[in-house]
Structure formats: C-alpha cells, structure tokens
Amino acid sequence: MDITTLIRPEIITMDSYAPIAPFDVLSSRLGRDPAAIIKLDANENPYGPSPRALAALAALQYAHIYPDPESTALRAALARDLDLPAQNILCSAGADELIDLTLRLFLRPGDGVIDCPPTFGMYSFDTAIHAGTLLSIPRRDDFSVDVPAIESSITNHQLPIPKILFLASPNNPDGSLLPDSALRRLLALPLVVVLDEAYIEFSGAPGRASWVLEHDNLIVLRTFSKRGGLAGLRVGYGVFPSALMPHLWKIKQPYNVSVAASTAAIASLEDADYMADVVRKLVAERNRMTDLLSEFPFLRVYPSRSNFILCRVVGRDAKQLKLDLEGRGILVRYFNKPGLTDCIRISAGKPEHTDALVSALHRLRSE
Ligand SMILES: Cc1ncc(COP(=O)(O)O)c(C=O)c1O
C-alpha cells in the first residue's frame, strides 16, 4: 500500500516552511569561515547571550535530569521582570511553540484564523497544520492593520466565523507598531487576539503584557531569541488570561523548556543591564543603518521600531542584490510575495556589520 494515503490531506497539500540556514550549513554552502559571514537575515542578536548566561551554561549541573515541567524558577523570574503574576505566564521552546499551542487549544478543523500579511509566516503555517481556514486580511501599503476590514469579517457573518487573530507588534518584516487605539477596537471583537511582541524591547514602547489582566481575550507572546540572544536555545513565554491557564497546562508538552534554556533565560534576567545595553546598541545601529541606507537611490527604506529594516528595491533586481551581497558574505532576507515584491529585510547588527554592508552597497552601485 501507499503509506502516504494515510497522511492527513491538509498536510500533503500544505507548503513547507522555509527556515533560515544555520551558520555551519551556510559556511559550507558559501565556502566561508563562519567568522567571515555577516548574518543579517534572521533578526538574531549578534551580541549573543549575556556573560552570566554563558557562565551558567558552562556550570550546568542537571542536564541528565528532565526539566521542571512548570518552569517554576523561570516563571518567578519573569513575574518579577514583568511585574505580573506567575500564574498567568507560560514558558515555551520559543514563541513559535506558543503559536502552535494556542491553535491547538482553540482550533477545530475548518475554524477560521485571521492573518494580516505581510507578517510572520508561522501564523499561516501553523493554521495549515491544524487544518484551520486562513482568512487573510492584508495590511495597507504602509503596513498598518486594516481594522475596519477585520471588524467587518466578523459582523458580516462570513463563514467560518474567525476565532483567532494573530498580530505582531512590531510587525515582522516591516517593524511597524500596532497603535493602542487599534488594539482596543480589535479586543472588543468576539475573538482571541494573539499579540506577538517578539521584538517589543526594540520599540521603545511599553508593550501590552499587562493588558492581559484586563482583557480575557488577549494573549501576549515574547521571546528570549531577540533581546536575550538565545535564539539557538529556544526559549520564549506568553502571558495568558487566567481562564486559559488550566487548559494550556493540560495540553503543553511536559518538558518543553530544556534545562539549558531555562538556566540561560534566568541568568539573562539577572543580567538585565546587559540585555538593556545590547538593546540600546541594536536600536542605535538600526537608526544609523536607516540613515545610511536611505542615501541609496535604489532603496526605499521603511521606518522600523524593531531590530531590522525593510527596504523596497527600486530600479534594480532585489533578488540579484541579495545574491550579490551573499557573494560578499553578507546575508539579508529577500521576499517576493504579495505586499513585499522586490523587498529585502536587513537585521541590525554590530557597527562593523553596517559598515561592511554599506561599503558593499557602494561597490555594487558603482559596478
Ligand atoms: C514576529 C515573530 N514572532 C516570533 C518569532 C519566533 O520567536 P522564537 O525564536 O521565540 O520562536 C519570530 C522570529 O523571527 C518573529 O519574527
């Protein structure tokens, strides 16, 4: 028999996620030493973990014992950091896991999920895995969320009536923030609003984790991948309304946060000054890069409140530009999908990374 006929049909037809290649794979593909690669394609934090986190990892004692399923120590540290009750916090293997877990909690096959592209690809990807129906409500040309269109998707009794709305603020890939007024209007709808704040620390805005205590349909997601420089260890967290917590505990994989990940995350929170300093440096570099890139006539630079910048390439082939930079060891993300035609996204790096990028662009301009 053909064993694949037993696979769920929605898995057979869904697109696969195109992950970013890690350093070792890149290194052999590009024939360059990892140290000679400037990786500005995945919004990682080039400063890496805090020295305290590295020391705690080096001294790790209990890697042979399963981790605490409740991440009690990390949740207590986060509760202090956020000034919110630990009871409302759930830790995870990255924010990605909580996108999946939230869908697992609410979605039955066919249920509607609102996605506002262009945005982070995991919302539509996980909806497909859970056999949900994706209702795409595109952002406007300036990447603002079309709140009236979301409202009418509900009031028009369109079927299926959407259950969940995913929004990133700052949004990936453009870096725009969702205004408070828009969020308030959306929270008034009979929907679960998942606000993904993976990049909030770079925005200078306060974030809305505390709003969860006042809105029983709001979930806020955060991560240590960006400000904490722990993307490779996979650790994130969410703030959830109290009523959801018992059900989330039931369905979560028991050992989802590894001993190493929680140790590093706790040590990072104890080194808050280091994380704040790194965030300051990356924000300064984002701003400097915005100014420098704006001088190139073939780049239209969008304002960003995150640790990356989206540029539309005009009068040149964006894909070729990405490949030309790659040939010089500089990796950026290229997009060619609706709303993002001819776009590249460049993560903020260290000052020397910006300098190398800008001089490569000058050379390409004169070639
Ligand atoms: C908007 C957004 N949310 C979540 C994530 C994933 O975070 P994590 O590494 O914690 O899974 C990313 C990663 O790029 C992202 O862009």
Coordinates of C-alpha atoms and ligand atoms in Angstrom, one line a residue:
M1 CA 0.0 0.0 0.0
D2 CA 1.0 3.6 -0.4
I3 CA 1.5 4.7 3.2
T4 CA 1.2 8.4 2.2
T5 CA -2.5 7.9 1.5
L6 CA -2.9 7.7 5.3
I7 CA -1.4 11.1 5.9
R8 CA -3.9 13.9 6.7
P9 CA -4.7 15.5 3.3
E10 CA -4.1 19.0 4.6
I11 CA -0.5 18.1 5.4
I12 CA 0.0 16.7 1.9
T13 CA -1.2 19.9 0.3
M14 CA 0.4 22.5 2.7
D15 CA 3.5 24.4 1.8
S16 CA 6.6 23.7 3.9
Y17 CA 8.2 26.4 5.9
A18 CA 11.5 27.8 4.5
P19 CA 13.7 28.0 7.5
I20 CA 16.9 30.1 7.6
A21 CA 20.0 28.1 7.3
P22 CA 22.3 27.9 10.4
F23 CA 25.9 29.0 10.4
D24 CA 27.6 25.6 9.8
V25 CA 25.3 24.9 6.7
L26 CA 25.9 28.5 5.4
S27 CA 29.6 28.2 6.0
S28 CA 29.9 25.1 3.7
R29 CA 27.5 26.5 1.1
L30 CA 29.3 29.8 0.8
G31 CA 32.7 28.3 1.3
R32 CA 33.4 30.9 4.0
D33 CA 34.5 30.6 7.6
P34 CA 31.5 31.3 9.9
A35 CA 33.5 34.3 11.3
A36 CA 33.6 35.8 7.7
I37 CA 29.8 35.7 7.4
I38 CA 27.7 38.7 8.3
K39 CA 24.4 37.2 9.1
L40 CA 21.7 39.8 8.9
D41 CA 18.9 37.6 7.6
A42 CA 17.1 36.2 10.6
N43 CA 16.8 39.1 13.1
E44 CA 19.1 37.3 15.5
N45 CA 21.1 39.2 18.2
P46 CA 24.7 39.3 17.1
Y47 CA 25.9 40.1 20.7
G48 CA 24.7 36.7 21.9
P49 CA 23.8 35.7 25.4
S50 CA 24.8 37.7 28.5
P51 CA 28.1 36.6 30.1
R52 CA 26.1 35.5 33.1
A53 CA 24.0 33.2 30.9
L54 CA 27.2 31.7 29.3
A55 CA 28.7 31.1 32.8
A56 CA 25.5 29.5 34.0
L57 CA 25.5 27.2 30.9
A58 CA 29.1 26.3 31.5
A59 CA 28.3 25.3 35.1
L60 CA 25.1 23.4 34.1
Q61 CA 24.6 20.6 36.6
Y62 CA 21.4 18.8 35.8
A63 CA 21.4 18.1 32.1
H64 CA 20.7 14.4 32.8
I65 CA 17.5 15.2 34.7
Y66 CA 14.2 16.1 33.0
P67 CA 13.4 19.8 33.4
D68 CA 10.7 21.3 35.6
P69 CA 7.5 20.9 33.5
E70 CA 6.2 24.1 35.2
S71 CA 9.4 26.2 34.6
T72 CA 8.8 27.4 38.2
A73 CA 12.0 29.3 38.6
L74 CA 11.9 31.0 35.2
R75 CA 8.2 31.9 35.6
A76 CA 9.0 33.5 39.0
A77 CA 11.9 35.5 37.4
L78 CA 9.6 36.6 34.6
A79 CA 6.9 37.6 37.0
R80 CA 9.4 39.9 38.7
D81 CA 10.6 41.2 35.4
L82 CA 7.1 41.9 34.0
D83 CA 5.5 42.7 37.4
L84 CA 2.7 40.3 36.6
P85 CA 1.5 37.1 38.3
A86 CA 3.5 33.9 37.6
Q87 CA 0.1 32.1 37.3
N88 CA -0.5 33.9 34.0
I89 CA 2.9 33.1 32.5
L90 CA 3.7 30.0 30.4
C91 CA 7.2 29.3 29.2
S92 CA 8.0 27.5 25.9
A93 CA 10.5 26.4 23.4
G94 CA 10.4 29.8 21.7
A95 CA 7.4 31.9 20.9
D96 CA 6.9 29.6 18.0
E97 CA 5.7 26.9 20.3
L98 CA 3.1 29.1 21.8
I99 CA 1.6 30.0 18.4
D100 CA 1.2 26.2 17.9
L101 CA -0.1 25.6 21.4
T102 CA -2.7 28.4 21.1
L103 CA -4.0 27.0 17.9
R104 CA -4.1 23.5 19.5
L105 CA -6.2 25.0 22.3
F106 CA -8.8 26.7 20.1
L107 CA -8.9 25.3 16.7
R108 CA -11.0 22.5 15.3
P109 CA -10.6 21.6 11.6
G110 CA -12.1 24.3 9.5
D111 CA -12.2 27.0 12.2
G112 CA -11.2 30.5 11.0
V113 CA -7.9 32.3 11.8
I114 CA -7.3 35.8 10.7
D115 CA -3.8 36.6 9.4
C116 CA -2.7 40.1 8.4
P117 CA 0.0 39.7 5.8
P118 CA 2.7 40.6 5.1
T119 CA 3.6 39.3 8.5
F120 CA 5.4 36.5 10.3
G121 CA 4.9 33.2 8.4
M122 CA 4.3 30.9 11.4
Y123 CA 0.7 32.1 11.9
S124 CA -0.4 30.8 8.5
F125 CA 1.9 27.8 8.6
D126 CA 0.6 26.6 12.0
T127 CA -3.0 27.3 10.9
A128 CA -2.5 24.9 8.0
I129 CA -1.0 22.2 10.3
H130 CA -4.1 22.5 12.4
A131 CA -6.4 22.3 9.4
G132 CA -7.8 25.8 10.1
T133 CA -9.2 28.1 7.5
L134 CA -6.9 31.1 6.9
L135 CA -8.7 34.4 6.5
S136 CA -6.2 36.8 5.0
I137 CA -6.8 40.4 5.7
P138 CA -3.9 42.2 4.1
R139 CA -2.2 45.2 5.7
R140 CA -2.4 48.5 3.9
D141 CA 0.5 49.8 1.8
D142 CA 2.1 51.4 4.9
F143 CA 1.8 48.1 6.7
S144 CA -0.9 49.4 9.1
V145 CA -3.6 46.8 10.1
D146 CA -6.9 47.2 8.3
V147 CA -9.1 47.3 11.5
P148 CA -12.4 48.0 9.7
A149 CA -11.8 45.0 7.4
I150 CA -11.2 42.8 10.4
E151 CA -14.4 44.1 12.1
S152 CA -16.5 43.5 9.0
S153 CA -15.2 40.0 8.6
I154 CA -17.0 39.3 11.9
T155 CA -20.1 41.5 11.6
N156 CA -20.8 40.2 8.0
H157 CA -21.2 36.7 9.4
Q158 CA -18.7 35.5 6.9
L159 CA -18.1 31.7 7.4
P160 CA -16.3 30.3 9.1
I161 CA -16.5 33.0 11.8
P162 CA -12.9 33.6 12.8
K163 CA -11.9 32.5 16.3
I164 CA -8.3 33.8 16.5
L165 CA -6.5 36.9 15.2
F166 CA -2.7 37.0 15.0
L167 CA -0.9 40.3 15.1
A168 CA 2.8 41.0 15.5
S169 CA 3.8 44.4 17.1
P170 CA 6.4 45.4 15.9
N171 CA 5.4 43.5 12.8
N172 CA 7.9 41.3 11.0
P173 CA 9.0 42.2 8.3
D174 CA 8.4 46.0 8.4
G175 CA 8.9 46.9 12.0
S176 CA 5.6 48.9 12.5
L177 CA 3.8 49.0 15.8
L178 CA 0.1 48.4 16.3
P179 CA -1.4 51.5 17.9
D180 CA -3.2 51.2 21.2
S181 CA -6.4 52.5 19.7
A182 CA -6.4 49.7 17.0
L183 CA -5.7 47.1 19.6
R184 CA -8.6 48.3 21.8
R185 CA -11.0 48.1 18.8
L186 CA -9.9 44.6 18.0
L187 CA -10.2 43.4 21.6
A188 CA -13.8 44.5 21.5
L189 CA -14.5 41.8 18.9
P190 CA -15.5 38.2 19.9
L191 CA -12.1 36.8 19.0
V192 CA -8.9 35.7 20.7
V193 CA -6.3 38.3 19.9
V194 CA -2.7 36.9 19.9
L195 CA -0.3 39.9 20.1
D196 CA 3.2 38.7 19.2
E197 CA 5.7 41.1 20.9
A198 CA 8.8 39.2 20.0
Y199 CA 10.6 42.5 19.2
I200 CA 8.8 44.8 21.6
E201 CA 12.0 45.7 23.5
F202 CA 13.5 47.4 20.5
S203 CA 10.4 49.6 20.0
G204 CA 10.8 52.0 23.0
A205 CA 7.0 51.3 23.6
P206 CA 5.8 49.8 26.9
G207 CA 4.2 46.6 25.4
R208 CA 0.8 45.2 26.4
A209 CA 1.6 42.2 28.6
S210 CA -0.2 43.9 31.5
W211 CA -3.3 44.3 29.4
V212 CA -3.9 40.6 29.6
L213 CA -5.2 41.0 33.2
E214 CA -7.9 43.3 31.9
H215 CA -8.8 41.6 28.7
D216 CA -9.8 37.9 28.8
N217 CA -9.4 37.5 25.0
L218 CA -5.8 38.8 24.8
I219 CA -2.6 36.7 24.7
V220 CA 0.8 38.3 24.5
L221 CA 3.9 36.4 23.3
R222 CA 7.5 37.2 24.0
T223 CA 10.9 35.6 23.4
F224 CA 14.5 35.5 24.6
S225 CA 15.6 34.9 21.0
K226 CA 15.9 38.6 20.2
R227 CA 16.8 40.8 23.2
G228 CA 18.3 37.8 25.1
G229 CA 20.4 36.5 22.2
L230 CA 19.2 32.9 22.9
A231 CA 17.6 32.0 19.6
G232 CA 19.6 28.8 19.4
L233 CA 18.4 27.6 22.8
R234 CA 14.7 28.1 22.1
V235 CA 13.0 29.9 25.0
G236 CA 10.0 32.1 25.0
Y237 CA 7.0 32.9 27.1
G238 CA 3.4 34.0 26.9
V239 CA 1.1 35.9 29.2
F240 CA -2.4 34.3 29.1
P241 CA -5.7 35.1 30.7
S242 CA -6.3 33.1 33.9
A243 CA -9.2 31.2 32.4
L244 CA -7.0 29.6 29.8
M245 CA -4.1 28.5 32.0
P246 CA -5.5 25.2 33.3
H247 CA -6.2 24.1 29.8
L248 CA -2.8 25.1 28.5
W249 CA -1.2 23.2 31.3
K250 CA -3.1 20.1 30.2
I251 CA -2.0 20.2 26.5
K252 CA 1.5 21.5 26.8
Q253 CA 4.4 19.0 26.2
P254 CA 5.6 18.4 29.7
Y255 CA 9.3 19.0 29.2
N256 CA 9.1 21.8 26.6
V257 CA 11.7 24.1 28.1
S258 CA 15.1 22.4 28.4
V259 CA 17.3 22.7 31.5
A260 CA 19.9 24.7 29.4
A261 CA 17.3 27.1 28.0
S262 CA 15.7 27.9 31.4
T263 CA 19.1 28.3 33.1
A264 CA 20.3 30.7 30.4
A265 CA 17.0 32.6 30.5
I266 CA 17.0 33.0 34.3
A267 CA 20.7 34.2 34.2
S268 CA 19.8 36.7 31.4
L269 CA 17.1 38.2 33.5
E270 CA 19.6 38.5 36.4
D271 CA 21.7 40.4 33.9
A272 CA 19.1 42.9 32.9
D273 CA 21.6 45.7 32.4
Y274 CA 23.5 43.6 29.8
M275 CA 20.3 43.0 27.9
A276 CA 19.2 46.6 28.1
D277 CA 22.7 47.7 26.8
V278 CA 22.5 45.3 23.9
V279 CA 19.0 46.5 23.0
R280 CA 20.3 50.2 23.1
K281 CA 23.2 49.3 20.8
L282 CA 20.9 47.5 18.3
V283 CA 18.4 50.3 18.3
A284 CA 21.3 52.8 17.7
E285 CA 22.5 50.6 14.8
R286 CA 19.0 50.3 13.3
N287 CA 18.8 54.1 13.3
R288 CA 22.2 54.6 11.8
M289 CA 21.5 51.9 9.2
T290 CA 18.2 53.6 8.3
D291 CA 20.0 56.9 7.7
L292 CA 22.8 55.3 5.7
L293 CA 20.6 53.1 3.5
S294 CA 18.2 56.0 2.8
E295 CA 21.1 57.6 0.8
F296 CA 21.0 54.8 -1.8
P297 CA 18.6 55.8 -4.6
F298 CA 17.7 52.2 -5.3
L299 CA 16.5 51.6 -1.7
R300 CA 13.2 52.7 -0.3
V301 CA 13.6 52.3 3.5
Y302 CA 10.6 51.8 5.7
P303 CA 10.7 53.2 9.2
S304 CA 11.2 50.4 11.8
R305 CA 10.7 50.1 15.6
S306 CA 12.4 46.7 15.6
N307 CA 15.9 45.2 15.2
F308 CA 15.5 45.0 11.4
I309 CA 14.7 47.3 8.5
L310 CA 12.6 46.5 5.4
C311 CA 13.7 48.1 2.1
R312 CA 12.0 48.1 -1.2
V313 CA 14.5 47.8 -4.1
V314 CA 13.6 50.1 -7.0
G315 CA 15.2 50.1 -10.4
R316 CA 17.3 47.0 -9.6
D317 CA 16.6 43.4 -9.2
A318 CA 16.1 42.7 -5.5
K319 CA 16.9 39.0 -5.7
Q320 CA 20.2 39.8 -7.6
L321 CA 21.0 42.4 -4.9
K322 CA 20.5 39.7 -2.2
L323 CA 22.7 37.3 -4.2
D324 CA 25.4 39.9 -4.8
L325 CA 25.6 40.7 -1.1
E326 CA 25.7 37.0 -0.3
G327 CA 28.7 36.6 -2.7
R328 CA 30.4 39.1 -0.4
G329 CA 29.5 37.1 2.7
I330 CA 26.6 39.4 3.8
L331 CA 23.2 37.7 4.2
V332 CA 19.9 39.5 4.1
R333 CA 16.4 38.2 3.6
Y334 CA 14.8 38.5 0.2
F335 CA 11.0 38.5 -0.2
N336 CA 8.8 38.3 -3.2
K337 CA 5.3 37.8 -2.1
P338 CA 2.2 39.9 -2.1
G339 CA 2.8 43.3 -0.4
L340 CA 6.6 42.6 -0.4
T341 CA 7.5 42.5 -4.0
D342 CA 11.2 43.4 -4.5
C343 CA 11.8 43.7 -0.8
I344 CA 14.8 42.8 1.3
R345 CA 14.9 42.8 5.1
I346 CA 18.1 43.6 6.9
S347 CA 18.7 42.8 10.6
A348 CA 20.5 45.4 12.8
G349 CA 24.0 44.0 13.6
K350 CA 27.1 45.4 15.1
P351 CA 28.5 48.7 13.8
E352 CA 31.1 46.8 11.7
H353 CA 28.4 44.8 10.1
T354 CA 26.6 48.0 9.0
D355 CA 29.9 49.4 7.7
A356 CA 30.6 46.3 5.7
L357 CA 27.0 46.3 4.3
V358 CA 27.2 50.0 3.3
S359 CA 30.6 49.7 1.6
A360 CA 29.4 46.5 -0.3
L361 CA 26.3 48.5 -1.5
H362 CA 28.6 51.4 -2.6
R363 CA 30.7 49.0 -4.6
L364 CA 27.6 47.3 -6.1
R365 CA 26.2 50.7 -7.0
S366 CA 29.3 51.7 -9.0
E367 CA 29.7 48.3 -10.7
Ligands
LIG1 C1 7.1 38.1 14.9 C2 7.9 36.9 15.4 N1 7.4 36.1 16.4 C3 8.0 35.0 16.9 C4 9.2 34.7 16.3 C5 9.9 33.4 16.8 O1 10.4 33.6 18.1 P1 11.1 32.3 18.8 O2 12.5 32.3 18.4 O3 10.9 32.7 20.3 O4 10.3 31.1 18.4 C6 9.8 35.4 15.3 C7 11.1 35.0 14.8 O5 11.7 35.6 13.9 C8 9.1 36.5 14.8 O6 9.6 37.3 13.8

